[in-house]
JSON list of C-alpha atoms in Angstrom, two decimals:
[
{"chain": "A", "resi": 25, "resn": "UNK", "atom": "CA", "xyz": [-30.18, -19.59, 40.59]},
{"chain": "A", "resi": 26, "resn": "UNK", "atom": "CA", "xyz": [-31.20, -17.91, 37.52]},
{"chain": "A", "resi": 27, "resn": "UNK", "atom": "CA", "xyz": [-28.42, -15.59, 37.80]},
{"chain": "A", "resi": 28, "resn": "UNK", "atom": "CA", "xyz": [-25.99, -18.53, 37.83]},
{"chain": "A", "resi": 29, "resn": "UNK", "atom": "CA", "xyz": [-27.62, -20.10, 34.92]},
{"chain": "A", "resi": 30, "resn": "UNK", "atom": "CA", "xyz": [-27.50, -16.77, 32.89]},
{"chain": "A", "resi": 31, "resn": "UNK", "atom": "CA", "xyz": [-23.94, -16.10, 33.66]},
{"chain": "A", "resi": 32, "resn": "UNK", "atom": "CA", "xyz": [-23.01, -19.69, 32.83]},
{"chain": "A", "resi": 33, "resn": "UNK", "atom": "CA", "xyz": [-24.55, -19.44, 29.52]},
{"chain": "A", "resi": 34, "resn": "UNK", "atom": "CA", "xyz": [-23.10, -15.89, 28.91]},
{"chain": "A", "resi": 35, "resn": "UNK", "atom": "CA", "xyz": [-19.71, -17.38, 29.49]},
{"chain": "A", "resi": 36, "resn": "UNK", "atom": "CA", "xyz": [-20.12, -20.43, 27.28]},
{"chain": "A", "resi": 37, "resn": "UNK", "atom": "CA", "xyz": [-21.44, -18.29, 24.46]},
{"chain": "A", "resi": 38, "resn": "UNK", "atom": "CA", "xyz": [-18.56, -15.58, 24.56]},
{"chain": "A", "resi": 39, "resn": "UNK", "atom": "CA", "xyz": [-15.91, -17.63, 23.02]},
{"chain": "A", "resi": 40, "resn": "UNK", "atom": "CA", "xyz": [-17.96, -18.79, 20.03]},
{"chain": "A", "resi": 41, "resn": "UNK", "atom": "CA", "xyz": [-19.16, -15.27, 19.40]},
{"chain": "A", "resi": 42, "resn": "UNK", "atom": "CA", "xyz": [-15.54, -13.97, 19.81]},
{"chain": "A", "resi": 43, "resn": "UNK", "atom": "CA", "xyz": [-14.07, -16.38, 17.39]},
{"chain": "A", "resi": 44, "resn": "UNK", "atom": "CA", "xyz": [-16.73, -15.89, 14.70]},
{"chain": "A", "resi": 45, "resn": "UNK", "atom": "CA", "xyz": [-16.41, -11.89, 15.07]},
{"chain": "A", "resi": 46, "resn": "UNK", "atom": "CA", "xyz": [-12.81, -11.55, 15.17]},
{"chain": "A", "resi": 47, "resn": "UNK", "atom": "CA", "xyz": [-11.00, -9.42, 12.54]},
{"chain": "A", "resi": 48, "resn": "UNK", "atom": "CA", "xyz": [-7.42, -9.47, 11.57]},
{"chain": "A", "resi": 49, "resn": "UNK", "atom": "CA", "xyz": [-5.55, -6.91, 9.76]},
{"chain": "A", "resi": 50, "resn": "UNK", "atom": "CA", "xyz": [-2.63, -8.00, 7.33]},
{"chain": "A", "resi": 51, "resn": "UNK", "atom": "CA", "xyz": [-0.08, -5.58, 5.70]},
{"chain": "A", "resi": 52, "resn": "UNK", "atom": "CA", "xyz": [0.44, -7.04, 2.26]},
{"chain": "A", "resi": 53, "resn": "UNK", "atom": "CA", "xyz": [3.58, -5.69, 0.44]},
{"chain": "A", "resi": 54, "resn": "UNK", "atom": "CA", "xyz": [3.99, -6.28, -3.06]},
{"chain": "A", "resi": 55, "resn": "UNK", "atom": "CA", "xyz": [7.57, -6.80, -4.14]},
{"chain": "A", "resi": 56, "resn": "UNK", "atom": "CA", "xyz": [6.75, -8.97, -7.07]},
{"chain": "A", "resi": 57, "resn": "UNK", "atom": "CA", "xyz": [7.67, -6.37, -9.93]},
{"chain": "A", "resi": 58, "resn": "UNK", "atom": "CA", "xyz": [4.05, -6.60, -11.33]},
{"chain": "A", "resi": 59, "resn": "UNK", "atom": "CA", "xyz": [0.67, -4.81, -10.18]},
{"chain": "A", "resi": 60, "resn": "UNK", "atom": "CA", "xyz": [-1.54, -7.19, -8.02]},
{"chain": "A", "resi": 61, "resn": "UNK", "atom": "CA", "xyz": [-4.85, -6.70, -8.94]},
{"chain": "A", "resi": 62, "resn": "UNK", "atom": "CA", "xyz": [-7.02, -9.26, -6.88]},
{"chain": "A", "resi": 63, "resn": "UNK", "atom": "CA", "xyz": [-6.04, -10.99, -3.46]},
{"chain": "A", "resi": 64, "resn": "UNK", "atom": "CA", "xyz": [-8.49, -13.59, -2.29]},
{"chain": "A", "resi": 65, "resn": "UNK", "atom": "CA", "xyz": [-8.00, -15.04, 1.24]},
{"chain": "A", "resi": 66, "resn": "UNK", "atom": "CA", "xyz": [-9.95, -18.14, 2.67]},
{"chain": "A", "resi": 67, "resn": "UNK", "atom": "CA", "xyz": [-9.39, -20.30, 5.41]},
{"chain": "A", "resi": 68, "resn": "UNK", "atom": "CA", "xyz": [-7.57, -23.53, 4.64]},
{"chain": "A", "resi": 69, "resn": "UNK", "atom": "CA", "xyz": [-10.60, -25.69, 5.30]},
{"chain": "A", "resi": 70, "resn": "UNK", "atom": "CA", "xyz": [-13.08, -23.44, 3.11]},
{"chain": "A", "resi": 71, "resn": "UNK", "atom": "CA", "xyz": [-13.71, -24.92, -0.46]},
{"chain": "A", "resi": 72, "resn": "UNK", "atom": "CA", "xyz": [-14.41, -21.52, -2.02]},
{"chain": "A", "resi": 73, "resn": "UNK", "atom": "CA", "xyz": [-12.51, -18.10, -1.89]},
{"chain": "A", "resi": 74, "resn": "UNK", "atom": "CA", "xyz": [-14.12, -15.36, -0.06]},
{"chain": "A", "resi": 75, "resn": "UNK", "atom": "CA", "xyz": [-14.36, -11.80, -1.50]},
{"chain": "A", "resi": 76, "resn": "UNK", "atom": "CA", "xyz": [-11.43, -9.79, -3.10]},
{"chain": "A", "resi": 77, "resn": "UNK", "atom": "CA", "xyz": [-9.70, -8.01, -0.36]},
{"chain": "A", "resi": 78, "resn": "UNK", "atom": "CA", "xyz": [-8.56, -5.23, -2.75]},
{"chain": "A", "resi": 79, "resn": "UNK", "atom": "CA", "xyz": [-11.89, -4.45, -3.82]},
{"chain": "A", "resi": 80, "resn": "UNK", "atom": "CA", "xyz": [-11.96, -1.66, -6.61]},
{"chain": "A", "resi": 81, "resn": "UNK", "atom": "CA", "xyz": [-8.18, -1.18, -5.80]},
{"chain": "A", "resi": 82, "resn": "UNK", "atom": "CA", "xyz": [-4.83, -2.40, -7.11]},
{"chain": "A", "resi": 83, "resn": "UNK", "atom": "CA", "xyz": [-1.31, -2.75, -5.32]},
{"chain": "A", "resi": 84, "resn": "UNK", "atom": "CA", "xyz": [1.33, -1.68, -7.53]},
{"chain": "A", "resi": 85, "resn": "UNK", "atom": "CA", "xyz": [4.79, -3.27, -6.99]},
{"chain": "A", "resi": 86, "resn": "UNK", "atom": "CA", "xyz": [6.81, -1.56, -4.21]},
{"chain": "A", "resi": 87, "resn": "UNK", "atom": "CA", "xyz": [3.81, -0.44, -2.38]},
{"chain": "A", "resi": 88, "resn": "UNK", "atom": "CA", "xyz": [1.77, -1.96, 0.75]},
{"chain": "A", "resi": 89, "resn": "UNK", "atom": "CA", "xyz": [-1.57, -1.99, 1.89]},
{"chain": "A", "resi": 90, "resn": "UNK", "atom": "CA", "xyz": [-3.41, -3.20, 4.86]},
{"chain": "A", "resi": 91, "resn": "UNK", "atom": "CA", "xyz": [-6.25, -5.80, 4.17]},
{"chain": "A", "resi": 92, "resn": "UNK", "atom": "CA", "xyz": [-8.94, -6.68, 6.62]},
{"chain": "A", "resi": 93, "resn": "UNK", "atom": "CA", "xyz": [-10.06, -10.21, 6.88]},
{"chain": "A", "resi": 94, "resn": "UNK", "atom": "CA", "xyz": [-13.32, -10.56, 8.75]},
{"chain": "A", "resi": 95, "resn": "UNK", "atom": "CA", "xyz": [-15.08, -13.14, 10.68]},
{"chain": "A", "resi": 96, "resn": "UNK", "atom": "CA", "xyz": [-11.81, -15.23, 11.54]},
{"chain": "A", "resi": 97, "resn": "UNK", "atom": "CA", "xyz": [-12.69, -18.49, 13.17]},
{"chain": "A", "resi": 98, "resn": "UNK", "atom": "CA", "xyz": [-9.44, -19.98, 12.25]},
{"chain": "A", "resi": 99, "resn": "UNK", "atom": "CA", "xyz": [-5.87, -18.93, 11.80]},
{"chain": "A", "resi": 100, "resn": "UNK", "atom": "CA", "xyz": [-4.33, -20.60, 8.77]},
{"chain": "A", "resi": 101, "resn": "UNK", "atom": "CA", "xyz": [-5.50, -19.04, 5.42]},
{"chain": "A", "resi": 102, "resn": "UNK", "atom": "CA", "xyz": [-4.70, -19.79, 1.89]},
{"chain": "A", "resi": 103, "resn": "UNK", "atom": "CA", "xyz": [-4.21, -16.87, -0.33]},
{"chain": "A", "resi": 104, "resn": "UNK", "atom": "CA", "xyz": [-4.66, -16.57, -4.18]},
{"chain": "A", "resi": 105, "resn": "UNK", "atom": "CA", "xyz": [-3.16, -13.44, -5.95]},
{"chain": "A", "resi": 106, "resn": "UNK", "atom": "CA", "xyz": [-3.73, -12.33, -9.57]},
{"chain": "A", "resi": 107, "resn": "UNK", "atom": "CA", "xyz": [-1.66, -10.08, -11.22]},
{"chain": "A", "resi": 108, "resn": "UNK", "atom": "CA", "xyz": [-1.88, -7.62, -14.11]},
{"chain": "A", "resi": 109, "resn": "UNK", "atom": "CA", "xyz": [0.06, -9.71, -16.57]},
{"chain": "A", "resi": 110, "resn": "UNK", "atom": "CA", "xyz": [-2.26, -12.45, -15.83]},
{"chain": "A", "resi": 111, "resn": "UNK", "atom": "CA", "xyz": [-0.03, -14.93, -13.48]},
{"chain": "A", "resi": 112, "resn": "UNK", "atom": "CA", "xyz": [-1.78, -16.55, -10.62]},
{"chain": "A", "resi": 113, "resn": "UNK", "atom": "CA", "xyz": [0.11, -17.48, -7.37]},
{"chain": "A", "resi": 114, "resn": "UNK", "atom": "CA", "xyz": [-0.93, -18.95, -4.39]},
{"chain": "A", "resi": 115, "resn": "UNK", "atom": "CA", "xyz": [0.41, -18.65, -0.65]},
{"chain": "A", "resi": 116, "resn": "UNK", "atom": "CA", "xyz": [-0.51, -19.25, 2.92]},
{"chain": "A", "resi": 117, "resn": "UNK", "atom": "CA", "xyz": [-0.56, -17.16, 6.04]},
{"chain": "A", "resi": 118, "resn": "UNK", "atom": "CA", "xyz": [-1.27, -17.49, 9.67]},
{"chain": "A", "resi": 119, "resn": "UNK", "atom": "CA", "xyz": [-3.78, -14.47, 10.10]},
{"chain": "A", "resi": 120, "resn": "UNK", "atom": "CA", "xyz": [-3.56, -14.87, 14.02]},
{"chain": "A", "resi": 121, "resn": "UNK", "atom": "CA", "xyz": [0.20, -14.22, 14.25]},
{"chain": "A", "resi": 122, "resn": "UNK", "atom": "CA", "xyz": [1.53, -12.79, 11.22]},
{"chain": "A", "resi": 123, "resn": "UNK", "atom": "CA", "xyz": [1.12, -8.90, 10.62]},
{"chain": "A", "resi": 124, "resn": "UNK", "atom": "CA", "xyz": [2.71, -8.56, 7.34]},
{"chain": "A", "resi": 125, "resn": "UNK", "atom": "CA", "xyz": [2.90, -10.96, 4.02]},
{"chain": "A", "resi": 126, "resn": "UNK", "atom": "CA", "xyz": [5.28, -9.98, 1.42]},
{"chain": "A", "resi": 127, "resn": "UNK", "atom": "CA", "xyz": [4.88, -10.92, -2.26]},
{"chain": "A", "resi": 128, "resn": "UNK", "atom": "CA", "xyz": [8.13, -11.86, -3.71]},
{"chain": "A", "resi": 129, "resn": "UNK", "atom": "CA", "xyz": [9.01, -12.71, -7.62]}
]
């Protein structure tokens, strides 16, 4: 009886732990013509932006970089991109299905 209860609890807890701990990688291609200096991504349901995914790096135009989004609990993410010239643009991506995101002028 105790074994069945333990197994049932483990099965019920697995999806929740898996959803909160999932990590997605997205290849970001900068085709904007301007250096990307900051890239923020947050679930569309969040009020606040998470940490800058580029960290101390920048992404020159014509180059790409893999960014890691941790603790993915839902798939649709808003993006906020800040460029060297001061421009700021927004985007959106489904991190569960997309493997690439291209920034265009």
